[in-house]
Coordinates of C-alpha atoms in Angstrom, one line a residue:
M1 CA 23.3 -78.0 -16.1
R2 CA 26.0 -77.6 -13.5
K3 CA 25.9 -73.8 -13.7
K4 CA 22.2 -73.8 -13.3
I5 CA 22.4 -75.9 -10.2
Q6 CA 25.1 -73.5 -8.8
S7 CA 23.0 -70.5 -9.6
T8 CA 19.9 -72.0 -8.0
V9 CA 21.8 -72.9 -4.8
Y10 CA 23.3 -69.4 -4.7
I11 CA 19.9 -67.7 -5.1
L12 CA 18.3 -69.9 -2.4
F13 CA 21.2 -69.1 -0.1
V14 CA 20.8 -65.4 -0.6
I15 CA 17.0 -65.4 0.0
I16 CA 17.1 -67.7 3.0
T17 CA 20.0 -65.9 4.7
F18 CA 18.4 -62.5 4.0
F19 CA 15.1 -63.5 5.6
A20 CA 16.8 -65.2 8.6
L21 CA 18.9 -62.0 9.3
L22 CA 15.8 -59.8 8.9
K23 CA 13.9 -62.0 11.4
S24 CA 16.8 -61.9 13.8
F25 CA 17.0 -58.1 13.6
M26 CA 13.2 -57.8 14.3
A27 CA 13.5 -59.9 17.4
Y28 CA 15.5 -57.2 19.2
E29 CA 14.1 -54.0 20.7
K30 CA 17.0 -52.0 19.3
P31 CA 18.0 -53.9 16.1
L32 CA 20.6 -51.3 15.1
N33 CA 22.5 -51.5 18.4
F34 CA 25.7 -53.4 17.8
L35 CA 26.3 -54.0 21.6
E36 CA 22.8 -55.6 22.0
N37 CA 23.1 -58.0 19.1
P38 CA 26.7 -58.3 17.9
L39 CA 26.3 -61.9 16.5
V40 CA 23.6 -60.8 14.2
W41 CA 25.7 -57.9 13.0
L42 CA 28.7 -60.2 12.4
A43 CA 26.4 -62.5 10.4
L44 CA 25.2 -59.6 8.3
I45 CA 28.8 -58.4 7.6
G46 CA 29.8 -62.0 6.7
F47 CA 26.7 -62.2 4.4
I48 CA 27.7 -59.0 2.6
L49 CA 31.3 -60.2 2.3
V50 CA 30.1 -63.4 0.6
L51 CA 28.1 -61.4 -1.9
V52 CA 31.0 -59.1 -2.7
L53 CA 33.4 -62.0 -3.0
K54 CA 31.0 -63.9 -5.3
E55 CA 30.7 -60.8 -7.6
Y56 CA 34.5 -60.3 -7.5
V57 CA 35.1 -63.9 -8.6
N58 CA 32.6 -63.5 -11.4
V59 CA 34.4 -60.3 -12.6
L60 CA 37.8 -62.1 -12.5
A61 CA 36.3 -65.1 -14.4
I62 CA 34.8 -62.9 -17.1
T63 CA 38.1 -60.9 -17.5
K64 CA 40.1 -64.0 -17.7
A65 CA 37.8 -65.5 -20.3
K66 CA 38.1 -62.3 -22.4
E67 CA 41.9 -62.4 -22.2
L68 CA 41.9 -66.0 -23.4
Q69 CA 39.5 -65.3 -26.2
N70 CA 41.6 -62.3 -27.3
E71 CA 44.8 -64.3 -27.2
K72 CA 43.1 -67.0 -29.2
D73 CA 41.9 -64.5 -31.8
G74 CA 45.2 -62.7 -31.9
I75 CA 43.9 -59.4 -30.6
V76 CA 46.4 -57.3 -28.6
P77 CA 44.5 -55.4 -25.9
E78 CA 45.4 -51.8 -25.2
E79 CA 47.8 -51.1 -22.3
P80 CA 45.7 -50.7 -19.1
N81 CA 45.7 -47.2 -17.4
L82 CA 47.3 -45.7 -20.5
W83 CA 45.5 -42.4 -20.0
I84 CA 47.1 -42.1 -16.5
K85 CA 50.5 -42.6 -17.9
K86 CA 49.9 -40.0 -20.6
L87 CA 48.7 -37.5 -18.0
I88 CA 51.8 -38.1 -15.8
K89 CA 54.1 -37.8 -18.8
S90 CA 52.5 -34.4 -19.7
W91 CA 53.4 -33.1 -16.2
T92 CA 57.1 -33.6 -16.5
K93 CA 59.9 -33.3 -19.0
A94 CA 61.7 -36.4 -17.6
K95 CA 63.2 -38.7 -20.1
A96 CA 62.2 -42.4 -20.2
I97 CA 64.8 -45.0 -19.3
E98 CA 65.3 -45.8 -23.0
Q99 CA 66.3 -42.2 -23.7
E100 CA 68.7 -41.7 -20.8
E101 CA 71.7 -41.8 -23.1
E102 CA 70.7 -38.4 -24.4
I103 CA 71.0 -36.7 -21.0
I104 CA 74.2 -38.2 -19.5
L105 CA 76.5 -35.4 -18.5
D106 CA 80.1 -35.4 -19.7
H107 CA 81.9 -35.7 -16.4
N108 CA 82.7 -39.1 -15.0
Y109 CA 84.0 -40.1 -11.6
D110 CA 85.2 -43.7 -11.1
G111 CA 82.7 -44.9 -13.6
I112 CA 79.9 -43.0 -12.0
K113 CA 77.9 -40.9 -14.4
E114 CA 75.3 -38.3 -13.8
L115 CA 71.9 -37.9 -15.5
D116 CA 70.5 -34.4 -16.1
N117 CA 67.0 -35.7 -15.8
S118 CA 64.0 -33.7 -14.5
L119 CA 62.6 -34.3 -11.0
P120 CA 59.5 -36.5 -10.6
P121 CA 56.3 -34.5 -10.9
W122 CA 55.0 -35.5 -7.4
W123 CA 58.2 -34.1 -5.9
V124 CA 58.1 -30.9 -7.9
Y125 CA 54.4 -30.1 -7.1
M126 CA 54.8 -31.0 -3.5
F127 CA 57.7 -28.5 -3.3
Y128 CA 55.5 -25.8 -4.9
A129 CA 52.8 -26.7 -2.4
T130 CA 55.2 -26.1 0.5
I131 CA 56.1 -22.7 -0.9
I132 CA 52.5 -21.7 -1.1
F133 CA 51.8 -23.0 2.4
A134 CA 54.8 -21.0 3.7
V135 CA 53.5 -17.8 2.2
V136 CA 50.0 -18.3 3.6
Y137 CA 51.5 -19.1 7.0
L138 CA 53.7 -16.0 6.9
V139 CA 50.8 -13.7 6.0
R140 CA 48.3 -15.4 8.3
F141 CA 50.3 -15.5 11.5
H142 CA 53.2 -12.9 11.2
I143 CA 51.6 -10.2 9.2
M144 CA 47.8 -10.4 10.0
G145 CA 48.4 -11.5 13.6
G146 CA 46.3 -14.7 13.4
D147 CA 45.6 -16.8 16.5
T148 CA 48.1 -19.5 17.3
P149 CA 46.9 -22.9 18.5
E150 CA 47.6 -21.9 22.1
M151 CA 45.5 -18.7 21.7
E152 CA 42.7 -20.7 20.1
Y153 CA 42.8 -23.1 23.0
Q154 CA 42.6 -20.3 25.5
K155 CA 39.6 -18.7 23.7
A156 CA 37.8 -22.1 23.6
V157 CA 38.4 -22.5 27.3
A158 CA 37.1 -19.0 28.0
E159 CA 34.0 -19.6 25.9
A160 CA 33.4 -22.9 27.7
R161 CA 33.7 -21.3 31.1
M162 CA 31.2 -18.6 30.0
E163 CA 28.7 -21.2 28.9
I164 CA 29.1 -23.1 32.2
D165 CA 28.5 -19.8 34.2
M166 CA 25.5 -19.0 32.1
Y167 CA 24.1 -22.6 32.7
K168 CA 24.7 -22.3 36.4
A169 CA 23.0 -18.9 36.5
T170 CA 19.9 -20.2 34.7
S171 CA 19.8 -23.6 36.5
P172 CA 19.0 -23.2 40.2
D173 CA 19.4 -26.9 40.9
V174 CA 23.1 -26.9 39.9
F175 CA 25.3 -27.0 43.0
D176 CA 28.5 -24.8 43.0
V177 CA 31.0 -25.7 45.7
A178 CA 33.0 -22.5 45.0
N179 CA 30.1 -20.4 46.3
L180 CA 29.4 -22.7 49.3
E181 CA 28.4 -20.8 52.5
L182 CA 27.4 -21.9 55.9
L183 CA 23.7 -22.6 56.1
T184 CA 21.9 -21.3 59.2
D185 CA 18.3 -21.7 58.2
E186 CA 16.4 -24.0 60.6
K187 CA 14.9 -26.0 57.7
D188 CA 18.4 -26.7 56.3
L189 CA 19.8 -27.7 59.7
K190 CA 16.9 -30.0 60.3
R191 CA 17.5 -31.7 57.0
G192 CA 21.2 -31.9 57.8
K193 CA 20.5 -33.5 61.2
A194 CA 18.2 -36.1 59.6
V195 CA 20.9 -37.1 57.1
F196 CA 23.5 -37.0 59.9
N197 CA 21.5 -39.4 62.1
L198 CA 20.9 -41.7 59.2
N199 CA 24.5 -42.0 57.9
C200 CA 27.0 -40.4 60.3
A201 CA 25.7 -41.1 63.9
S202 CA 27.0 -44.7 63.9
C203 CA 30.6 -43.4 63.9
H204 CA 30.3 -39.9 65.4
L205 CA 27.3 -40.6 67.8
A206 CA 24.0 -38.7 67.6
D207 CA 25.4 -35.8 69.7
G208 CA 28.6 -35.6 67.7
G209 CA 30.8 -36.7 70.7
G210 CA 32.7 -39.3 68.5
S211 CA 33.1 -43.0 68.7
I212 CA 34.9 -44.7 65.7
G213 CA 35.0 -41.2 64.2
P214 CA 36.4 -38.1 65.8
N215 CA 34.6 -35.7 68.2
L216 CA 32.8 -33.1 66.2
T217 CA 32.0 -30.7 69.0
D218 CA 35.5 -29.5 69.9
E219 CA 37.7 -27.1 68.0
Y220 CA 40.1 -29.8 66.8
W221 CA 40.0 -30.9 63.2
I222 CA 42.0 -33.6 61.3
L223 CA 41.3 -32.3 57.8
G224 CA 40.5 -28.7 58.6
G225 CA 37.4 -26.9 59.8
G226 CA 35.1 -24.4 58.1
I227 CA 32.2 -25.1 55.8
K228 CA 34.3 -25.9 52.7
N229 CA 36.8 -28.2 54.4
V230 CA 34.0 -30.1 56.2
F231 CA 32.0 -30.3 52.9
N232 CA 35.1 -31.7 51.1
T233 CA 35.8 -34.2 53.9
V234 CA 32.2 -35.5 53.8
S235 CA 32.1 -35.5 50.0
K236 CA 35.5 -37.0 49.2
G237 CA 36.1 -39.0 52.4
G238 CA 38.8 -38.9 55.1
R239 CA 42.4 -40.0 55.0
D240 CA 43.3 -42.8 52.6
G241 CA 43.0 -46.2 54.2
K242 CA 41.9 -45.1 57.6
G243 CA 39.3 -42.4 57.3
M244 CA 35.7 -41.9 56.4
I245 CA 34.3 -43.1 53.1
A246 CA 33.4 -40.7 50.4
W247 CA 29.7 -39.9 50.5
N248 CA 29.4 -38.0 47.2
K249 CA 28.1 -41.1 45.4
T250 CA 25.4 -41.7 48.1
I251 CA 24.4 -38.3 49.3
K252 CA 23.5 -35.4 47.1
A253 CA 25.7 -32.3 47.1
E254 CA 22.9 -30.2 48.6
D255 CA 22.4 -32.6 51.4
I256 CA 26.2 -32.8 52.1
A257 CA 26.2 -29.0 52.4
K258 CA 23.4 -29.2 55.0
V259 CA 25.1 -32.0 56.9
A260 CA 28.4 -30.0 56.9
S261 CA 26.4 -27.0 58.3
Y262 CA 24.8 -29.1 60.9
V263 CA 28.1 -30.6 62.0
L264 CA 29.5 -27.0 62.4
S265 CA 26.4 -26.2 64.5
L266 CA 27.5 -28.8 67.0
Q267 CA 30.6 -26.7 67.8
G268 CA 30.7 -25.8 71.5
T269 CA 28.0 -28.3 72.5
T270 CA 28.5 -30.8 75.3
P271 CA 28.2 -34.4 74.3
A272 CA 27.5 -37.2 76.8
K273 CA 30.8 -39.0 76.3
P274 CA 33.2 -36.7 74.3
K275 CA 36.1 -38.4 72.6
A276 CA 39.6 -37.0 73.1
P277 CA 40.6 -34.3 70.7
Q278 CA 42.2 -35.3 67.4
G279 CA 44.0 -33.2 64.8
E280 CA 44.8 -29.5 65.2
I281 CA 42.9 -26.4 66.4
W282 CA 41.1 -24.7 63.5
E283 CA 41.5 -21.0 63.7
G284 CA 39.1 -20.1 60.9
E285 CA 39.3 -19.1 57.2

């Protein structure tokens, strides 16, 4: 009677828990996403562990009952994993501990005797494997001239660069700073001026004369002039702790190039209130 009650409770637990977990999974938009519903996943893992543990306990109980019954009936069970021991024994000529008297060498040193036993099979076959590996390595790298790990890395890098170049060549929207040139088209400068007035004029003034930021109309530059230096300054920001912020997370690279080109177009103009020069004279690239 007691076993029936335990079985009934266990079956009810499995059914109720299964449907509860199923309903919990269906309540989420992405039920298989662990980050979205970790508690449900933990509950599922716990449920599975309970089932596995229950079956494991049943197997142990059945095994123990068989052992007690065999002991009661006087039945001696076969040694477990006997076939594995026979297989290992067939791999080696090593003598068992009971037979070591047969292989003791004659010489004796301070009571220390030496056995002439065979090496363990795992050691012997591992030694053979190292010999085979050494032969393959010798032929592969020193006779056939195979690629070393460094050469494989260089080839992988070269292939990756080729793929990047092909992607850039077939994707006109990809911006490449290495090929950056000064933009002189009126449309580009107009766009650069609009972005400049929106984001930069508060520190450099609308005419580029400088206020909090430096004067952009003279030939002095703190971080270098030229289209690439100006682009990098706008993109990555000015000097640490006291310079302009990096705009690469706010402004697109294409617009930064247009802003940089517009800033360089202010060279030689006459602002209303020019700020004193800062930095050094830029002599060109």
